[in-house]
Short mmCIF file of C-alpha atoms and ligand atoms in Angstrom, two decimals:
data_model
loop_
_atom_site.label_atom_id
_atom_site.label_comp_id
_atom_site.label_asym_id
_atom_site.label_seq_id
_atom_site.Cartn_x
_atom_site.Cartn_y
_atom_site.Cartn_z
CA UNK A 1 0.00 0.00 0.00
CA UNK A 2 1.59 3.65 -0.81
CA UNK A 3 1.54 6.37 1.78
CA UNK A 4 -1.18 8.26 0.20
CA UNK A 5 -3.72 4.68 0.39
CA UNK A 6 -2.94 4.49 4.19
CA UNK A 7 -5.21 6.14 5.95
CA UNK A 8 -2.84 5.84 9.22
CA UNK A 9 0.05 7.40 7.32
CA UNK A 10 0.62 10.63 8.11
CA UNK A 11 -0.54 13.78 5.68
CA UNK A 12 2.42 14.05 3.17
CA UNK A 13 3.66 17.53 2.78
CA UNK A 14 2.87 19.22 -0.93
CA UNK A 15 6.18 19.46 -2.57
CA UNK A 16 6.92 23.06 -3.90
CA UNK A 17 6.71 23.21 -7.63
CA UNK A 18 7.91 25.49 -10.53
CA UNK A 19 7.38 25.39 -13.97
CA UNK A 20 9.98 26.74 -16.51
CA UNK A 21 8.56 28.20 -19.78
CA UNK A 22 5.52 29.56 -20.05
CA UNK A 23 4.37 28.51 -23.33
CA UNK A 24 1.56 26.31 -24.73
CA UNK A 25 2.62 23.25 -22.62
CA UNK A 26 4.11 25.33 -19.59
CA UNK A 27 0.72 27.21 -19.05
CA UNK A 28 -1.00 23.87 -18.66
CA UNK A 29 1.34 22.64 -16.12
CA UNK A 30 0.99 26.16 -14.18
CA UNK A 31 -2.26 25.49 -13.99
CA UNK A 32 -2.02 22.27 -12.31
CA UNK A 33 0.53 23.44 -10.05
CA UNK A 34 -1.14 25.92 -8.54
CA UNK A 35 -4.14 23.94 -8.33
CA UNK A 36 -4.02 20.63 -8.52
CA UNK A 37 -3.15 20.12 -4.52
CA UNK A 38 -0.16 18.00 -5.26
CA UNK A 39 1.85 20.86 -5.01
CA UNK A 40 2.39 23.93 -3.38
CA UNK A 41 3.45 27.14 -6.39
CA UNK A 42 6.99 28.05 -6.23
CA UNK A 43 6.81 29.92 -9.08
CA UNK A 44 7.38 29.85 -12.94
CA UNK A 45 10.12 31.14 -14.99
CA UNK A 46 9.75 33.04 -18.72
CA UNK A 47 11.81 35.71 -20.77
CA UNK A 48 8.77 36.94 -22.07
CA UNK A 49 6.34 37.09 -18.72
CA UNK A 50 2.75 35.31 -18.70
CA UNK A 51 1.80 35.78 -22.06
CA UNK A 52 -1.04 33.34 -21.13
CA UNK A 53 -2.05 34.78 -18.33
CA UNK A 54 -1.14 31.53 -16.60
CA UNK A 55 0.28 32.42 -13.02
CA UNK A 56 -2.06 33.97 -10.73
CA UNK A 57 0.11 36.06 -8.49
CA UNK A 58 2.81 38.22 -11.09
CA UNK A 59 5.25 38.72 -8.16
CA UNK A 60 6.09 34.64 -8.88
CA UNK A 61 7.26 34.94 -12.79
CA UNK A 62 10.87 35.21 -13.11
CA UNK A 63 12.80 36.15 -16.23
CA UNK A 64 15.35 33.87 -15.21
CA UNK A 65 16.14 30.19 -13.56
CA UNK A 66 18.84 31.73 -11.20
CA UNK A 67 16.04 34.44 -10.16
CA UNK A 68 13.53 31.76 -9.13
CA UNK A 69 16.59 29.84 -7.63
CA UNK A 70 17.38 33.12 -5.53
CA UNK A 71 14.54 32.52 -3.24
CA UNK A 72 13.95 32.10 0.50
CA UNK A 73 15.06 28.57 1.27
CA UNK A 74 11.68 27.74 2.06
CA UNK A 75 10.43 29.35 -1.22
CA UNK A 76 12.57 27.61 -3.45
CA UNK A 77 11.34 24.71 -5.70
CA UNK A 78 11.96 21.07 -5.27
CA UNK A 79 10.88 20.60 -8.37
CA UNK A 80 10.51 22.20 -11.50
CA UNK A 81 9.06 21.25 -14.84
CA UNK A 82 10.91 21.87 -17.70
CA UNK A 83 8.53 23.00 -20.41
CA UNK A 84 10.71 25.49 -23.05
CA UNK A 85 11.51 24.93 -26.42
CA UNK A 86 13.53 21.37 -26.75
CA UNK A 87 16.80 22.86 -27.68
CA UNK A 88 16.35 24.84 -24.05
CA UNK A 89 16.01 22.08 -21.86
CA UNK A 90 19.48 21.42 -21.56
CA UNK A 91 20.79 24.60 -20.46
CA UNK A 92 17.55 25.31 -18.38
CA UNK A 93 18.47 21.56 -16.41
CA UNK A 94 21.79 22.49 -15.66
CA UNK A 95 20.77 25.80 -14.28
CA UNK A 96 18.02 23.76 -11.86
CA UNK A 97 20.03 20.92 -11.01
CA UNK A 98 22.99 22.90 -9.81
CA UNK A 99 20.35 23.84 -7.43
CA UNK A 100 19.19 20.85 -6.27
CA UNK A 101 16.15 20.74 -8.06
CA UNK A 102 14.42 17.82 -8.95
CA UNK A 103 13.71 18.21 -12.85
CA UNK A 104 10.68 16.72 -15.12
CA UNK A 105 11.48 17.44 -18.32
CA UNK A 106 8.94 17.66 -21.12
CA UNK A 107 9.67 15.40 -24.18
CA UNK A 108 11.60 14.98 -26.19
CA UNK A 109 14.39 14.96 -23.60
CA UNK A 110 16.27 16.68 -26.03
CA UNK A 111 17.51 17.41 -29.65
CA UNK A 112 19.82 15.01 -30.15
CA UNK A 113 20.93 11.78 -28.34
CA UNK A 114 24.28 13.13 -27.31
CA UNK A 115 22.61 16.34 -26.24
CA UNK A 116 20.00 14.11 -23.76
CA UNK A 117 23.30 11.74 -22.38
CA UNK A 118 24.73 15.52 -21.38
CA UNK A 119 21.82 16.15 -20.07
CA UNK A 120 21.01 12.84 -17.98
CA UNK A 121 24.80 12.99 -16.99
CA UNK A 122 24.17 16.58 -15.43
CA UNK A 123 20.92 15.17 -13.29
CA UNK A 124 22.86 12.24 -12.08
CA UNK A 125 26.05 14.41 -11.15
CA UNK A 126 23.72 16.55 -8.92
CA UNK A 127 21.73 13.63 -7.49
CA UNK A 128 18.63 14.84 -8.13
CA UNK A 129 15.67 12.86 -9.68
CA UNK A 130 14.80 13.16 -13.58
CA UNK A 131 11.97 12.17 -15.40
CA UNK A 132 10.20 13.04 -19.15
CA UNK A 133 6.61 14.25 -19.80
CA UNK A 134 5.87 11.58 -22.05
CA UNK A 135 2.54 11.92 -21.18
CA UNK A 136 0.87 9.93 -23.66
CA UNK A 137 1.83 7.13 -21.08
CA UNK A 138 -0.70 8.82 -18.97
CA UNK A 139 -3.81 8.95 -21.37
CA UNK A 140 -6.55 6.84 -19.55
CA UNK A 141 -7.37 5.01 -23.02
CA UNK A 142 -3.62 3.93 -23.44
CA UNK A 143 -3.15 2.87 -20.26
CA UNK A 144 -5.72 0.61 -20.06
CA UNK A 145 -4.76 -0.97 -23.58
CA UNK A 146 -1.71 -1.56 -22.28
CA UNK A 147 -2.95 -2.99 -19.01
CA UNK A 148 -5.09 -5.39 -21.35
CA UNK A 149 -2.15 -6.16 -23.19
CA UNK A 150 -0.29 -7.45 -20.84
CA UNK A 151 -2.87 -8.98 -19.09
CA UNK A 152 -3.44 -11.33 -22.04
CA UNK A 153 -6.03 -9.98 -23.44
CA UNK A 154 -5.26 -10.26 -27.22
CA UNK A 155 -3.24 -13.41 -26.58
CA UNK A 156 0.08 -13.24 -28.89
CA UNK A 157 0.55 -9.47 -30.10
CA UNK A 158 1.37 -9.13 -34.01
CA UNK A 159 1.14 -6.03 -34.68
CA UNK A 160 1.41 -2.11 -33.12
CA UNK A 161 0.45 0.61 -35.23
CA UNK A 162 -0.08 4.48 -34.51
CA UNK A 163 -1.25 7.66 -36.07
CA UNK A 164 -1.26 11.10 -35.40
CA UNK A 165 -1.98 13.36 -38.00
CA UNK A 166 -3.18 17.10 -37.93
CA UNK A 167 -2.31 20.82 -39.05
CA UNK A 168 0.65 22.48 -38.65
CA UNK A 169 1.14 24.20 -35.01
CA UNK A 170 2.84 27.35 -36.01
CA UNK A 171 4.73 27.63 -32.85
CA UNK A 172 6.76 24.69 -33.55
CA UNK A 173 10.66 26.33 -34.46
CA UNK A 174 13.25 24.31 -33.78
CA UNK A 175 12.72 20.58 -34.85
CA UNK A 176 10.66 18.40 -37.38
CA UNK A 177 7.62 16.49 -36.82
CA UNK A 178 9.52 13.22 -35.81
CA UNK A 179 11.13 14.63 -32.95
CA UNK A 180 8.27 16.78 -31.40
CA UNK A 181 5.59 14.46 -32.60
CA UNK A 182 6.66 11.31 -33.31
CA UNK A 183 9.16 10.83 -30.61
CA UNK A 184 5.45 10.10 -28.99
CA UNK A 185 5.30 7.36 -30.84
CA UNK A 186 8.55 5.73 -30.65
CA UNK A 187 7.90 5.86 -26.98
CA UNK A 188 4.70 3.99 -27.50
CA UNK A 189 5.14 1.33 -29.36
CA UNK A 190 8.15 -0.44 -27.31
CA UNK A 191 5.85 0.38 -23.89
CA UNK A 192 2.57 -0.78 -25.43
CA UNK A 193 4.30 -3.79 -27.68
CA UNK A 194 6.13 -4.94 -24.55
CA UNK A 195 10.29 -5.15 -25.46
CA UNK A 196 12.58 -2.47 -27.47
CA UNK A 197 12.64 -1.26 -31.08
CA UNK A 198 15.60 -3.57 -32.67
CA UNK A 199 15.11 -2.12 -36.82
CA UNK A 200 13.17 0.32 -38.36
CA UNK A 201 12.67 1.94 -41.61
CA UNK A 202 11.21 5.07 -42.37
CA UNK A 203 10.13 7.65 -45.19
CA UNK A 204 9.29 11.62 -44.88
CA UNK A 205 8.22 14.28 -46.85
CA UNK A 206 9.10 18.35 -46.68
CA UNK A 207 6.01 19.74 -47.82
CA UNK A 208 5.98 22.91 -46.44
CA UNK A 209 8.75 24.60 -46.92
CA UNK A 210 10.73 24.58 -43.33
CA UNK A 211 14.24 23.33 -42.66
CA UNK A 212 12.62 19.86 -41.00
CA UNK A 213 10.25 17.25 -42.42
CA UNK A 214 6.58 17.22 -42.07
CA UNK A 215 5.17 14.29 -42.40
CA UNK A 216 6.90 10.58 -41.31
CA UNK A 217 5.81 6.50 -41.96
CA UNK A 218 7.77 4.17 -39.78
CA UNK A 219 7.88 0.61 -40.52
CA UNK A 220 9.67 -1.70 -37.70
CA UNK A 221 10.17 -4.53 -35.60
CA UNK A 222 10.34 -5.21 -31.74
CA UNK A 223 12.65 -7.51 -30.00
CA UNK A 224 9.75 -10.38 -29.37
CA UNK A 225 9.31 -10.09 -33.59
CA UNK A 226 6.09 -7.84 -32.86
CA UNK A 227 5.92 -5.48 -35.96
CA UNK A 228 4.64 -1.42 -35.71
CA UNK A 229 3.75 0.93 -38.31
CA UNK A 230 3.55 5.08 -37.15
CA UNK A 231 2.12 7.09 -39.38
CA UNK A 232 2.81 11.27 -38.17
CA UNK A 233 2.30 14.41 -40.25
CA UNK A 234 1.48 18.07 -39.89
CA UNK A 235 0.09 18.30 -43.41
CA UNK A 236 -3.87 16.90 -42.38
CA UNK A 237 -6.72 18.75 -42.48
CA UNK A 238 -7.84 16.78 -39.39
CA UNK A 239 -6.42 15.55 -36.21
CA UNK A 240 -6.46 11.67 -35.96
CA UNK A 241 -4.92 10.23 -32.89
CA UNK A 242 -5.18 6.57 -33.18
CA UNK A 243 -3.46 3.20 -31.47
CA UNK A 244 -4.34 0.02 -32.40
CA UNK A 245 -2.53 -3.35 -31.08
CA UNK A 246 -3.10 -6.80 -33.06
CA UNK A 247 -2.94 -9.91 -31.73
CA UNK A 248 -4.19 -13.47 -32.28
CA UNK A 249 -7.50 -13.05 -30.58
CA UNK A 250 -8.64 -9.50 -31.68
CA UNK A 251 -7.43 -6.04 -31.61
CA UNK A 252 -7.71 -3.17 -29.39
CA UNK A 253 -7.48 0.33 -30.62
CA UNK A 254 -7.25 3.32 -28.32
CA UNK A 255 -8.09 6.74 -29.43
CA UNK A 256 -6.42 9.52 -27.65
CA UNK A 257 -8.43 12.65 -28.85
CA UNK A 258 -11.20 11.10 -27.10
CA UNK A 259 -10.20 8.92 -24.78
CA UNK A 260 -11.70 5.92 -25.69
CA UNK A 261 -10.86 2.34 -25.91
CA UNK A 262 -12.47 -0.61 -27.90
CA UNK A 263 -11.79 -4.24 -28.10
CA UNK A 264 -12.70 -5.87 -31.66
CA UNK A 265 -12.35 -9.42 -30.60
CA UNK A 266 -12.12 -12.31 -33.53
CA UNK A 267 -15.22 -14.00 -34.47
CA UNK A 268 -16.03 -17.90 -34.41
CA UNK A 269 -14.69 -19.37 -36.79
CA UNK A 270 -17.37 -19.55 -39.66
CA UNK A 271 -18.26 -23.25 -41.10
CA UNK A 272 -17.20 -21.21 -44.67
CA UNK A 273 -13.60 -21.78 -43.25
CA UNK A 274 -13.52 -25.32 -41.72
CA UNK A 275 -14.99 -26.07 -44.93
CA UNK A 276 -11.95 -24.53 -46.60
CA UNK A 277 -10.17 -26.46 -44.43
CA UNK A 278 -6.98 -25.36 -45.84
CA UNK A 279 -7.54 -21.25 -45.07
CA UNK A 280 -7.25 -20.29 -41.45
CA UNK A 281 -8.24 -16.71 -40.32
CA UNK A 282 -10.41 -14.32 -38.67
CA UNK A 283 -14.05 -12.80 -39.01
CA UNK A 284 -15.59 -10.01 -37.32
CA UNK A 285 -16.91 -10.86 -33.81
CA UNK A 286 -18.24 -8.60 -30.39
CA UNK A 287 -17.51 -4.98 -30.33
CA UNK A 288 -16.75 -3.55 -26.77
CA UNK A 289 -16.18 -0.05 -25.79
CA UNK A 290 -14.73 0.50 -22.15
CA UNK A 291 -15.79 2.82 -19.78
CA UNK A 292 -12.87 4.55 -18.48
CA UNK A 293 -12.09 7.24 -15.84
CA UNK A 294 -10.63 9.86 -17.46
CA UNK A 295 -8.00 11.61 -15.28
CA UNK A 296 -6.70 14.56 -16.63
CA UNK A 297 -2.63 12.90 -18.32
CA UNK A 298 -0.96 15.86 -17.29
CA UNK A 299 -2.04 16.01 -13.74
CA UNK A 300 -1.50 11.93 -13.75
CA UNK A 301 2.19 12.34 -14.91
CA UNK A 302 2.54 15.22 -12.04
CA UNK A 303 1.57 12.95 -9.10
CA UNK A 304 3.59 10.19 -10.66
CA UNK A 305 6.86 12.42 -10.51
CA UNK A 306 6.32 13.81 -6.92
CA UNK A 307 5.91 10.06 -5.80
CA UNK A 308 9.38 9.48 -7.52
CA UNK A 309 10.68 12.34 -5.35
CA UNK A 310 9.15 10.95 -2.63
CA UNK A 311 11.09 8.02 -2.95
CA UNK A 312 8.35 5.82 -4.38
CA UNK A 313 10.23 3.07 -6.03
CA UNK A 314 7.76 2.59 -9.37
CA UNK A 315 5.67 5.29 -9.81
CA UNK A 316 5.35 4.79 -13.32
CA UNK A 317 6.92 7.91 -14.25
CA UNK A 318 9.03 8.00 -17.73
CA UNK A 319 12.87 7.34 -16.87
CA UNK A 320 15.41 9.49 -18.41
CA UNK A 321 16.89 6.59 -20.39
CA UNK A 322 13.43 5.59 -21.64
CA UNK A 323 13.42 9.40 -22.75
CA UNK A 324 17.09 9.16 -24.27
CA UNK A 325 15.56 6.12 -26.46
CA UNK A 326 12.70 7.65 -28.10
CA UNK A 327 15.21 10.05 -28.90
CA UNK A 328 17.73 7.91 -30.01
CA UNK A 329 14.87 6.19 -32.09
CA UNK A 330 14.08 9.78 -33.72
CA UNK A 331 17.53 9.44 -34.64
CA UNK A 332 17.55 6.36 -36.16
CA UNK A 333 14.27 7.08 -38.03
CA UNK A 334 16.25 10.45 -39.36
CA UNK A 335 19.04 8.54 -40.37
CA UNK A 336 16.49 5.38 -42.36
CA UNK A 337 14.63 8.41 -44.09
CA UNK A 338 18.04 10.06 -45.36
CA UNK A 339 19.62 6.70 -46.16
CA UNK A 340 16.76 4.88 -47.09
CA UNK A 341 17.81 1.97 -45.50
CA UNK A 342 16.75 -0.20 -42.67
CA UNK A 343 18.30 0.71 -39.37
CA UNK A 344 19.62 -1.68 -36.97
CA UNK A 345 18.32 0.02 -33.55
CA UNK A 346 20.64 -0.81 -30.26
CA UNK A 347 19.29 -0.70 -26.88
CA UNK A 348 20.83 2.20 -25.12
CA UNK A 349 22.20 3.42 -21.75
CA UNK A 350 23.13 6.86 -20.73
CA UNK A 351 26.13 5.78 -19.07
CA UNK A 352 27.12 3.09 -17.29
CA UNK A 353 26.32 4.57 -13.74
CA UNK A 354 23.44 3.53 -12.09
CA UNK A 355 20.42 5.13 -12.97
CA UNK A 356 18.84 7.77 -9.93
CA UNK A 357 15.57 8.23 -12.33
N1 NAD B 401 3.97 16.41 -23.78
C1 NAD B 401 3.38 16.92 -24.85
O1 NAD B 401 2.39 16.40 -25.34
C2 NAD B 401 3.91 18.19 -25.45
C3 NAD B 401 3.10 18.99 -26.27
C4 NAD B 401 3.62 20.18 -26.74
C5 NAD B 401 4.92 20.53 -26.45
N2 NAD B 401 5.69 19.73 -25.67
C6 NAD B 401 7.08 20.07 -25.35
O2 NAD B 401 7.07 21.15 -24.41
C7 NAD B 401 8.18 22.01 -24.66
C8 NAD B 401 7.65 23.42 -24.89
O3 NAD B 401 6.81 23.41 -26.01
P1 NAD B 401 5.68 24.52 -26.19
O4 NAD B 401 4.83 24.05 -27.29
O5 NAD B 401 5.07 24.85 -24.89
O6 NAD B 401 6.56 25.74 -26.70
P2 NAD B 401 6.18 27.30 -26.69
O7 NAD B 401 7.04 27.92 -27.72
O8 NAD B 401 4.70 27.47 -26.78
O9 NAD B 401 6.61 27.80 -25.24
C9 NAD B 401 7.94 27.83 -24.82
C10 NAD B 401 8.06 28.93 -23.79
O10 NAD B 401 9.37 28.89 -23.23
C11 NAD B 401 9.81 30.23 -23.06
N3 NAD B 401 11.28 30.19 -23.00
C12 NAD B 401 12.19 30.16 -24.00
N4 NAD B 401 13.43 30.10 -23.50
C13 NAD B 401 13.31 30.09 -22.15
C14 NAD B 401 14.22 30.02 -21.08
N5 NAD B 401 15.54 29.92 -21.29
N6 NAD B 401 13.75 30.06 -19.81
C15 NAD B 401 12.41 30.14 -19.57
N7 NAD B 401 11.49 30.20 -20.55
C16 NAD B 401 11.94 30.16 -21.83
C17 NAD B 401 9.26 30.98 -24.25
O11 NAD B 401 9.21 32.37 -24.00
C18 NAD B 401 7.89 30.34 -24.37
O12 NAD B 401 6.91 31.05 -23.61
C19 NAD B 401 8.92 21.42 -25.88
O13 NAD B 401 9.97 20.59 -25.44
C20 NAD B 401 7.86 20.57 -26.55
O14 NAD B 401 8.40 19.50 -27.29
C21 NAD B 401 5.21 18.57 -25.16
#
């Protein structure tokens, strides 16, 4: 039983929290600071002030990390949330970590795989705790696939395949669409599929005009010979958000826009077939759509890192070296598109230290 299920344990303490960047992600995770009850507001940090209007008192934005950091002891943060553009988070971790602070880091970890190992080496130097918003690990829909995954649910799993399609988000500056979108999804598959990415293939497009690629079809393979597909772009006229996982006795498919989960289980086996005798395969059978609670992801991935703080041992937040590997795999899937090869895909470490998470 944790702390917070024991009713004899005594009240745990909000941790004081800070958010740096107050952008389209940061403002969200003000919010939930400030309100949420899992944490008391330590403040928030942006060049450009609350553009958002996110903060409620103005006397706690800072133009800088070392002004937050210059706080009453007792103001200070113990953790902060690192929401600024990717190729910031490095620079903006070192600045909190020499402080003590405990870091969640927005995904992707960073822009490049040597960039995140700099980065992961800098938390564990300080011994501090890390983790990445990979909060799609959060959605209510994908955790309960998951949970039905490796419950058994599906039997044998064949086959993960993702989508996430949409517009263009004009803030979006410094990187492509495979590492601020799909580095989702390179996440996903290994987590929902069960073992690592070991090759992968990949083709993109540059459709609009920008330095990066905007649209991105993975093909791959998992260690346990389960096969994934991602589909990404910023060149729909619609947002699709889609999961679906194969397997030998049906297929669940998750959709995150809404939340929803449904189980398309294989049909009988029709006498059509046994009469075939030689053709084996499946029909349609029951449709089943879950009810699920639907806990806001972000505030989900919140409590999960202040357990890790806390010293809960699996909290089921993202580890910095399961944030270095979607990176690394955004690598990889650069590198397949450009040589238009196959990529062998190693499992990697950030060093050889042991990991603080
Ligand atoms: N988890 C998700 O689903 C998700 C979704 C969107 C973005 N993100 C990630 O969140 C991060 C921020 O993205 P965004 O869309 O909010 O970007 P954004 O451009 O909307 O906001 C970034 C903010 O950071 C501020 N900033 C820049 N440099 C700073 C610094 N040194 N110190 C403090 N503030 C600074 C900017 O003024 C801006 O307000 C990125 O890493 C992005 O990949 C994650």
């Amino acid at each position: 039983m944790s702390p917070a299920d024991d009713p004899a344990a005594p009240p745990v303490r909000p941790l004081r929290g800070a958010v740096v960047g107050l952008g389209m992600m940061g403002r969200h995770h003000a919010r939930l600071l400030q309100t949420a009850g899992v944490t008391t507001f330590a403040g928030a940090v942006d060049p450009e002030g609350d553009r958002h209007g996110a903060v409620g008192d103005p006397a706690l934005v800072f133009p800088t990390v070392h002004r937050l950091l210059d706080r009453p002891a007792d103001e200070r943060p113990e953790i902060a949330i690192v929401a600024v553009p990717t190729e910031e988070h490095l620079p903006a971790v070192l600045d909190l970590v020499a402080g003590g602070v405990h870091v969640l880091v927005e995904k992707p970890l960073a822009e490049s795989p040597a960039v995140a190992r700099e980065l992961i080496a800098a938390v564990r130097a300080a011994g501090v705790h890390g983790a990445v918003g990979h909060v799609e690990r959060c959605n209510p829909a994908l955790r309960e696939l998951r949970r039905r995954v490796l419950g058994g649910q599906l039997g044998q799993v064949f086959h993960v395949a993702t989508e996430r399609l949409g517009p263009f988000p004009a803030r979006i500056r410094d990187v492509g669409v495979v590492k601020d979108l799909a580095t989702h999804d390179l996440d996903l598959v290994g987590w929902l599929g069960g073992s690592g990415v070991t090759t992968l293939a990949a083709q993109t497009q540059h459709r609009m005009g920008r330095p990066h690629e905007d649209l991105v079809n993975v093909v791959g393979r998992l260690e346990d010979g389960t096969t994934f597909t991602t589909m990404v772009d910023w060149l729909s006229p619609t947002k699709v958000r889609q999961t679906r996982v194969l397997g030998e006795r049906g297929m669940l498919v998750a959709d995150t826009l809404t939340a929803d989960l449904t189980f398309y289980a294989n049909g009988e086996v029709t006498s059509e077939w046994d009469a075939a005798r030689t053709l084996r395969g499946v029909s349609e059978g029951d449709v089943t759509r879950y009810a699920l609670s639907r806990r806001e992801p972000l505030l989900v991935e919140l409590e999960a890192f202040c357990a890790l703080v806390r010293g809960d041992e699996d909290p089921g937040a993202v580890t910095l070296d399961e944030g270095l590997a979607a990176v690394d795999l955004a690598d990889a899937v650069l590198r397949a598109a450009a040589s238009q090869e196959t990529v062998r895909v190693l499992p990697v470490r950030a060093t050889d230290t042991e990991e603080i998470r």
